[in-house]
PDB file of C-alpha atoms in Angstrom:
ATOM      1  CA  UNK A   1      70.401  65.823  64.954  1.00 45.00           C
ATOM      2  CA  UNK A   2      67.852  65.137  67.528  1.00 46.00           C
ATOM      3  CA  UNK A   3      64.101  65.851  66.824  1.00 47.00           C
ATOM      4  CA  UNK A   4      62.842  68.877  68.223  1.00 50.00           C
ATOM      5  CA  UNK A   5      61.103  68.223  71.701  1.00 45.00           C
ATOM      6  CA  UNK A   6      58.122  70.596  70.513  1.00 56.00           C
ATOM      7  CA  UNK A   7      55.667  68.823  68.283  1.00 80.00           C
ATOM      8  CA  UNK A   8      54.657  71.081  65.651  1.00 93.00           C
ATOM      9  CA  UNK A   9      51.199  70.901  63.955  1.00 95.00           C
ATOM     10  CA  UNK A  10      52.079  73.496  61.131  1.00 96.00           C
ATOM     11  CA  UNK A  11      54.992  74.051  59.057  1.00 97.00           C
ATOM     12  CA  UNK A  12      54.888  77.294  57.028  1.00 98.00           C
ATOM     13  CA  UNK A  13      57.348  77.420  54.096  1.00 98.00           C
ATOM     14  CA  UNK A  14      58.900  80.429  52.272  1.00 97.00           C
ATOM     15  CA  UNK A  15      59.109  79.795  48.525  1.00 96.00           C
ATOM     16  CA  UNK A  16      62.025  81.256  46.625  1.00 94.00           C
ATOM     17  CA  UNK A  17      65.484  79.778  48.001  1.00 94.00           C
ATOM     18  CA  UNK A  18      63.417  77.417  50.479  1.00 97.00           C
ATOM     19  CA  UNK A  19      61.253  75.224  48.185  1.00 97.00           C
ATOM     20  CA  UNK A  20      62.074  76.650  44.943  1.00 96.00           C
ATOM     21  CA  UNK A  21      65.505  77.011  43.252  1.00 94.00           C
ATOM     22  CA  UNK A  22      65.096  80.513  41.860  1.00 90.00           C
ATOM     23  CA  UNK A  23      68.362  82.227  42.785  1.00 88.00           C
ATOM     24  CA  UNK A  24      70.017  81.991  39.210  1.00 86.00           C
ATOM     25  CA  UNK A  25      66.720  83.454  37.689  1.00 89.00           C
ATOM     26  CA  UNK A  26      66.477  86.279  40.447  1.00 85.00           C
ATOM     27  CA  UNK A  27      70.195  87.254  39.604  1.00 85.00           C
ATOM     28  CA  UNK A  28      69.550  87.590  36.050  1.00 85.00           C
ATOM     29  CA  UNK A  29      66.257  89.410  36.529  1.00 86.00           C
ATOM     30  CA  UNK A  30      67.877  91.599  39.170  1.00 84.00           C
ATOM     31  CA  UNK A  31      70.577  92.905  36.593  1.00 84.00           C
ATOM     32  CA  UNK A  32      67.878  93.420  34.136  1.00 86.00           C
ATOM     33  CA  UNK A  33      65.997  95.677  36.471  1.00 90.00           C
ATOM     34  CA  UNK A  34      69.043  97.474  37.798  1.00 89.00           C
ATOM     35  CA  UNK A  35      69.355  99.512  34.475  1.00 88.00           C
ATOM     36  CA  UNK A  36      65.524 100.259  34.805  1.00 90.00           C
ATOM     37  CA  UNK A  37      65.489 101.360  38.506  1.00 90.00           C
ATOM     38  CA  UNK A  38      69.059 102.859  38.672  1.00 88.00           C
ATOM     39  CA  UNK A  39      70.614 100.452  41.138  1.00 88.00           C
ATOM     40  CA  UNK A  40      73.997  98.587  41.258  1.00 88.00           C
ATOM     41  CA  UNK A  41      73.984  95.224  39.408  1.00 85.00           C
ATOM     42  CA  UNK A  42      75.569  92.250  40.895  1.00 85.00           C
ATOM     43  CA  UNK A  43      78.316  90.293  39.103  1.00 85.00           C
ATOM     44  CA  UNK A  44      78.769  86.469  39.638  1.00 82.00           C
ATOM     45  CA  UNK A  45      81.923  86.967  41.741  1.00 87.00           C
ATOM     46  CA  UNK A  46      80.015  89.156  44.268  1.00 88.00           C
ATOM     47  CA  UNK A  47      77.292  86.570  45.008  1.00 85.00           C
ATOM     48  CA  UNK A  48      79.052  84.949  47.973  1.00 87.00           C
ATOM     49  CA  UNK A  49      79.607  88.387  49.492  1.00 87.00           C
ATOM     50  CA  UNK A  50      75.966  89.231  49.102  1.00 84.00           C
ATOM     51  CA  UNK A  51      74.801  85.967  50.642  1.00 88.00           C
ATOM     52  CA  UNK A  52      76.565  87.331  53.845  1.00 89.00           C
ATOM     53  CA  UNK A  53      74.333  90.424  54.011  1.00 84.00           C
ATOM     54  CA  UNK A  54      70.745  91.027  55.336  1.00 84.00           C
ATOM     55  CA  UNK A  55      67.923  92.468  52.886  1.00 82.00           C
ATOM     56  CA  UNK A  56      68.594  95.805  54.300  1.00 84.00           C
ATOM     57  CA  UNK A  57      72.419  95.717  54.027  1.00 88.00           C
ATOM     58  CA  UNK A  58      71.983  94.553  50.487  1.00 84.00           C
ATOM     59  CA  UNK A  59      69.668  97.436  49.605  1.00 83.00           C
ATOM     60  CA  UNK A  60      72.122  99.955  51.055  1.00 88.00           C
ATOM     61  CA  UNK A  61      75.046  98.249  49.199  1.00 87.00           C
ATOM     62  CA  UNK A  62      73.198  98.195  45.739  1.00 85.00           C
ATOM     63  CA  UNK A  63      71.624 101.714  46.301  1.00 85.00           C
ATOM     64  CA  UNK A  64      67.984 100.611  46.318  1.00 85.00           C
ATOM     65  CA  UNK A  65      65.523 102.937  47.698  1.00 84.00           C
ATOM     66  CA  UNK A  66      62.978 101.461  49.900  1.00 80.00           C
ATOM     67  CA  UNK A  67      60.200 103.009  48.004  1.00 86.00           C
ATOM     68  CA  UNK A  68      61.015 101.403  44.822  1.00 85.00           C
ATOM     69  CA  UNK A  69      60.787  98.027  46.394  1.00 84.00           C
ATOM     70  CA  UNK A  70      57.023  97.366  45.448  1.00 84.00           C
ATOM     71  CA  UNK A  71      57.784  98.313  41.922  1.00 90.00           C
ATOM     72  CA  UNK A  72      60.765  96.083  41.560  1.00 87.00           C
ATOM     73  CA  UNK A  73      58.962  93.223  43.156  1.00 86.00           C
ATOM     74  CA  UNK A  74      55.938  93.761  40.852  1.00 89.00           C
ATOM     75  CA  UNK A  75      58.422  93.322  37.924  1.00 92.00           C
ATOM     76  CA  UNK A  76      60.042  90.437  39.369  1.00 89.00           C
ATOM     77  CA  UNK A  77      56.728  88.712  39.821  1.00 91.00           C
ATOM     78  CA  UNK A  78      55.682  89.634  36.273  1.00 93.00           C
ATOM     79  CA  UNK A  79      59.050  88.279  34.776  1.00 92.00           C
ATOM     80  CA  UNK A  80      58.896  84.955  36.787  1.00 91.00           C
ATOM     81  CA  UNK A  81      55.366  84.439  35.552  1.00 92.00           C
ATOM     82  CA  UNK A  82      56.551  84.765  31.940  1.00 93.00           C
ATOM     83  CA  UNK A  83      59.542  82.452  32.488  1.00 90.00           C
ATOM     84  CA  UNK A  84      58.223  80.001  35.173  1.00 84.00           C
ATOM     85  CA  UNK A  85      59.359  76.964  33.262  1.00 88.00           C
ATOM     86  CA  UNK A  86      62.869  78.110  34.543  1.00 88.00           C
ATOM     87  CA  UNK A  87      62.023  77.606  38.117  1.00 92.00           C
ATOM     88  CA  UNK A  88      62.104  74.216  39.672  1.00 94.00           C
ATOM     89  CA  UNK A  89      61.680  72.869  43.282  1.00 96.00           C
ATOM     90  CA  UNK A  90      65.130  71.851  44.883  1.00 96.00           C
ATOM     91  CA  UNK A  91      65.836  68.350  44.214  1.00 95.00           C
ATOM     92  CA  UNK A  92      63.878  65.814  46.616  1.00 96.00           C
ATOM     93  CA  UNK A  93      61.680  68.663  47.925  1.00 97.00           C
ATOM     94  CA  UNK A  94      58.614  67.322  46.097  1.00 97.00           C
ATOM     95  CA  UNK A  95      58.857  64.050  47.676  1.00 97.00           C
ATOM     96  CA  UNK A  96      59.602  65.365  51.166  1.00 97.00           C
ATOM     97  CA  UNK A  97      56.666  67.746  50.887  1.00 97.00           C
ATOM     98  CA  UNK A  98      54.474  64.619  50.166  1.00 97.00           C
ATOM     99  CA  UNK A  99      55.951  62.799  53.295  1.00 95.00           C
ATOM    100  CA  UNK A 100      55.308  65.890  55.531  1.00 96.00           C
ATOM    101  CA  UNK A 101      51.610  65.762  54.408  1.00 96.00           C
ATOM    102  CA  UNK A 102      51.405  62.007  55.005  1.00 95.00           C
ATOM    103  CA  UNK A 103      52.899  62.386  58.415  1.00 93.00           C
ATOM    104  CA  UNK A 104      49.843  64.646  59.201  1.00 94.00           C
ATOM    105  CA  UNK A 105      51.493  68.229  59.321  1.00 95.00           C
ATOM    106  CA  UNK A 106      49.398  71.158  58.227  1.00 96.00           C
ATOM    107  CA  UNK A 107      51.434  72.831  55.522  1.00 97.00           C
ATOM    108  CA  UNK A 108      51.234  76.430  54.393  1.00 98.00           C
ATOM    109  CA  UNK A 109      53.382  79.076  52.406  1.00 98.00           C
ATOM    110  CA  UNK A 110      54.055  82.638  52.948  1.00 96.00           C
ATOM    111  CA  UNK A 111      55.918  84.222  50.158  1.00 94.00           C
ATOM    112  CA  UNK A 112      56.737  87.724  48.858  1.00 91.00           C
ATOM    113  CA  UNK A 113      56.173  86.235  45.347  1.00 93.00           C
ATOM    114  CA  UNK A 114      52.733  86.095  44.060  1.00 94.00           C
ATOM    115  CA  UNK A 115      50.294  83.141  44.762  1.00 95.00           C
ATOM    116  CA  UNK A 116      49.779  82.432  41.044  1.00 95.00           C
ATOM    117  CA  UNK A 117      53.626  82.040  40.661  1.00 95.00           C
ATOM    118  CA  UNK A 118      53.814  79.815  43.831  1.00 96.00           C
ATOM    119  CA  UNK A 119      51.033  77.630  42.360  1.00 96.00           C
ATOM    120  CA  UNK A 120      52.750  77.409  38.928  1.00 95.00           C
ATOM    121  CA  UNK A 121      56.026  76.257  40.597  1.00 95.00           C
ATOM    122  CA  UNK A 122      54.247  73.765  42.619  1.00 96.00           C
ATOM    123  CA  UNK A 123      51.835  72.386  40.232  1.00 95.00           C
ATOM    124  CA  UNK A 124      48.424  71.290  40.776  1.00 95.00           C
ATOM    125  CA  UNK A 125      49.155  68.007  42.665  1.00 95.00           C
ATOM    126  CA  UNK A 126      51.612  69.603  45.369  1.00 97.00           C
ATOM    127  CA  UNK A 127      49.231  72.720  45.808  1.00 97.00           C
ATOM    128  CA  UNK A 128      46.643  70.255  47.240  1.00 97.00           C
ATOM    129  CA  UNK A 129      48.817  69.481  50.058  1.00 97.00           C
ATOM    130  CA  UNK A 130      48.935  73.010  51.373  1.00 98.00           C
ATOM    131  CA  UNK A 131      46.181  74.273  53.621  1.00 98.00           C
ATOM    132  CA  UNK A 132      46.905  77.974  52.664  1.00 97.00           C
ATOM    133  CA  UNK A 133      49.058  79.757  50.384  1.00 97.00           C
ATOM    134  CA  UNK A 134      49.578  83.460  51.165  1.00 96.00           C
ATOM    135  CA  UNK A 135      51.402  85.472  48.374  1.00 93.00           C
ATOM    136  CA  UNK A 136      52.433  89.029  47.785  1.00 85.00           C
ATOM    137  CA  UNK A 137      53.943  89.722  51.158  1.00 80.00           C
ATOM    138  CA  UNK A 138      56.600  92.409  51.451  1.00 76.00           C
ATOM    139  CA  UNK A 139      59.873  91.007  52.737  1.00 75.00           C
ATOM    140  CA  UNK A 140      59.483  93.277  55.494  1.00 76.00           C
ATOM    141  CA  UNK A 141      56.006  92.527  56.386  1.00 81.00           C
ATOM    142  CA  UNK A 142      55.754  88.918  57.082  1.00 91.00           C
ATOM    143  CA  UNK A 143      55.007  88.980  60.766  1.00 94.00           C
ATOM    144  CA  UNK A 144      51.569  90.095  60.324  1.00 94.00           C
ATOM    145  CA  UNK A 145      51.056  87.422  57.549  1.00 95.00           C
ATOM    146  CA  UNK A 146      52.237  84.739  59.967  1.00 96.00           C
ATOM    147  CA  UNK A 147      49.879  85.750  62.526  1.00 96.00           C
ATOM    148  CA  UNK A 148      46.915  85.912  60.030  1.00 95.00           C
ATOM    149  CA  UNK A 149      47.811  82.496  58.594  1.00 96.00           C
ATOM    150  CA  UNK A 150      48.058  80.940  62.141  1.00 97.00           C
ATOM    151  CA  UNK A 151      44.360  82.178  62.709  1.00 97.00           C
ATOM    152  CA  UNK A 152      43.250  80.957  59.256  1.00 96.00           C
ATOM    153  CA  UNK A 153      44.877  77.389  60.222  1.00 96.00           C
ATOM    154  CA  UNK A 154      43.580  77.575  63.716  1.00 96.00           C
ATOM    155  CA  UNK A 155      47.052  76.606  65.036  1.00 96.00           C
ATOM    156  CA  UNK A 156      48.600  78.062  68.125  1.00 95.00           C
ATOM    157  CA  UNK A 157      52.080  79.913  67.713  1.00 94.00           C
ATOM    158  CA  UNK A 158      53.611  77.393  69.991  1.00 93.00           C
ATOM    159  CA  UNK A 159      52.871  74.554  67.500  1.00 95.00           C
ATOM    160  CA  UNK A 160      53.983  76.307  64.401  1.00 96.00           C
ATOM    161  CA  UNK A 161      57.426  76.798  62.619  1.00 97.00           C
ATOM    162  CA  UNK A 162      58.448  79.050  59.648  1.00 97.00           C
ATOM    163  CA  UNK A 163      61.003  77.604  57.182  1.00 98.00           C
ATOM    164  CA  UNK A 164      62.904  80.339  55.230  1.00 96.00           C
ATOM    165  CA  UNK A 165      66.171  81.336  53.884  1.00 96.00           C
ATOM    166  CA  UNK A 166      66.438  85.092  54.706  1.00 93.00           C
ATOM    167  CA  UNK A 167      67.281  87.022  57.934  1.00 93.00           C
ATOM    168  CA  UNK A 168      63.884  88.922  57.335  1.00 93.00           C
ATOM    169  CA  UNK A 169      62.146  85.581  57.684  1.00 95.00           C
ATOM    170  CA  UNK A 170      63.784  84.995  61.036  1.00 95.00           C
ATOM    171  CA  UNK A 171      62.851  88.547  62.260  1.00 94.00           C
ATOM    172  CA  UNK A 172      59.349  88.074  61.291  1.00 95.00           C
ATOM    173  CA  UNK A 173      59.031  84.761  63.249  1.00 96.00           C
ATOM    174  CA  UNK A 174      60.540  86.219  66.282  1.00 96.00           C
ATOM    175  CA  UNK A 175      57.970  89.046  66.122  1.00 96.00           C
ATOM    176  CA  UNK A 176      55.041  86.831  65.496  1.00 96.00           C
ATOM    177  CA  UNK A 177      56.185  84.404  68.378  1.00 96.00           C
ATOM    178  CA  UNK A 178      56.853  81.262  66.491  1.00 97.00           C
ATOM    179  CA  UNK A 179      59.957  79.183  65.886  1.00 96.00           C
ATOM    180  CA  UNK A 180      62.260  79.653  62.849  1.00 97.00           C
ATOM    181  CA  UNK A 181      64.095  77.036  60.722  1.00 97.00           C
ATOM    182  CA  UNK A 182      66.700  78.381  58.486  1.00 97.00           C
ATOM    183  CA  UNK A 183      67.701  76.623  55.405  1.00 97.00           C
ATOM    184  CA  UNK A 184      71.343  77.120  54.213  1.00 93.00           C
ATOM    185  CA  UNK A 185      70.655  76.553  50.528  1.00 95.00           C
ATOM    186  CA  UNK A 186      68.841  79.638  49.919  1.00 93.00           C
ATOM    187  CA  UNK A 187      69.425  83.306  49.198  1.00 91.00           C
ATOM    188  CA  UNK A 188      71.596  83.753  52.459  1.00 93.00           C
ATOM    189  CA  UNK A 189      74.260  81.925  54.039  1.00 93.00           C
ATOM    190  CA  UNK A 190      73.903  79.586  56.865  1.00 93.00           C
ATOM    191  CA  UNK A 191      76.547  81.590  58.656  1.00 93.00           C
ATOM    192  CA  UNK A 192      74.618  84.851  58.366  1.00 93.00           C
ATOM    193  CA  UNK A 193      71.296  83.109  59.416  1.00 95.00           C
ATOM    194  CA  UNK A 194      72.805  81.759  62.552  1.00 95.00           C
ATOM    195  CA  UNK A 195      72.941  85.453  63.643  1.00 94.00           C
ATOM    196  CA  UNK A 196      69.353  85.728  64.196  1.00 92.00           C
ATOM    197  CA  UNK A 197      69.144  82.633  66.531  1.00 93.00           C
ATOM    198  CA  UNK A 198      66.973  80.179  64.532  1.00 96.00           C
ATOM    199  CA  UNK A 199      65.536  77.196  66.292  1.00 95.00           C
ATOM    200  CA  UNK A 200      67.382  75.059  63.847  1.00 95.00           C
ATOM    201  CA  UNK A 201      69.691  75.537  60.572  1.00 95.00           C
ATOM    202  CA  UNK A 202      68.931  72.977  57.982  1.00 96.00           C
ATOM    203  CA  UNK A 203      72.205  72.749  55.892  1.00 93.00           C
ATOM    204  CA  UNK A 204      70.596  70.342  53.283  1.00 94.00           C
ATOM    205  CA  UNK A 205      67.389  68.273  52.640  1.00 94.00           C
ATOM    206  CA  UNK A 206      68.731  65.272  54.675  1.00 94.00           C
ATOM    207  CA  UNK A 207      69.147  67.541  57.627  1.00 94.00           C
ATOM    208  CA  UNK A 208      65.423  68.705  57.162  1.00 94.00           C
ATOM    209  CA  UNK A 209      64.246  65.093  56.910  1.00 92.00           C
ATOM    210  CA  UNK A 210      66.041  64.349  60.308  1.00 91.00           C
ATOM    211  CA  UNK A 211      64.245  67.389  61.936  1.00 92.00           C
ATOM    212  CA  UNK A 212      60.615  67.058  60.476  1.00 91.00           C
TER     213      UNK A 212
END
């Protein structure tokens, strides 16, 4: 793959499904919360089907009311804090983040998870690589967060890219006016992510290393 013609100054990452391998934890918690909040649980054989859907489509399929989302997210964040030893970065991600920092990129995170959970997953050493960690974003509200973080970083939108694994990440970047790099190893299939026209689809860590 050719490197992008545009020289990025800042790379903004999502956490869950992008840096952190939390999908199986998410699935177990989701089924735990489905009884509490009265929505449909997900069986293992249904996982690939759900990876072909957008978050809005998933909510409709599972009968999740939008007003319940903040409460579900709050419980998810609490349970992850209690079981954070189960969550790890994807293999090779730690070394690549260190390398990106050495190359001079400004690194940041915007996540719907909490800042505290993010810091716990990264560990103290890796946290120091990031100029800003923004937690607690709604999955439908990242565009405003992106604009705010660009102001904090003092980076123009033409020199920033967001790396994420959901269609809502791509929608937010388009709205905020920055490029989107879609990762194919997270909560959404690479095929589905192609439909929102990312700058690039990163199918694996090797592809990411070629691009950045």
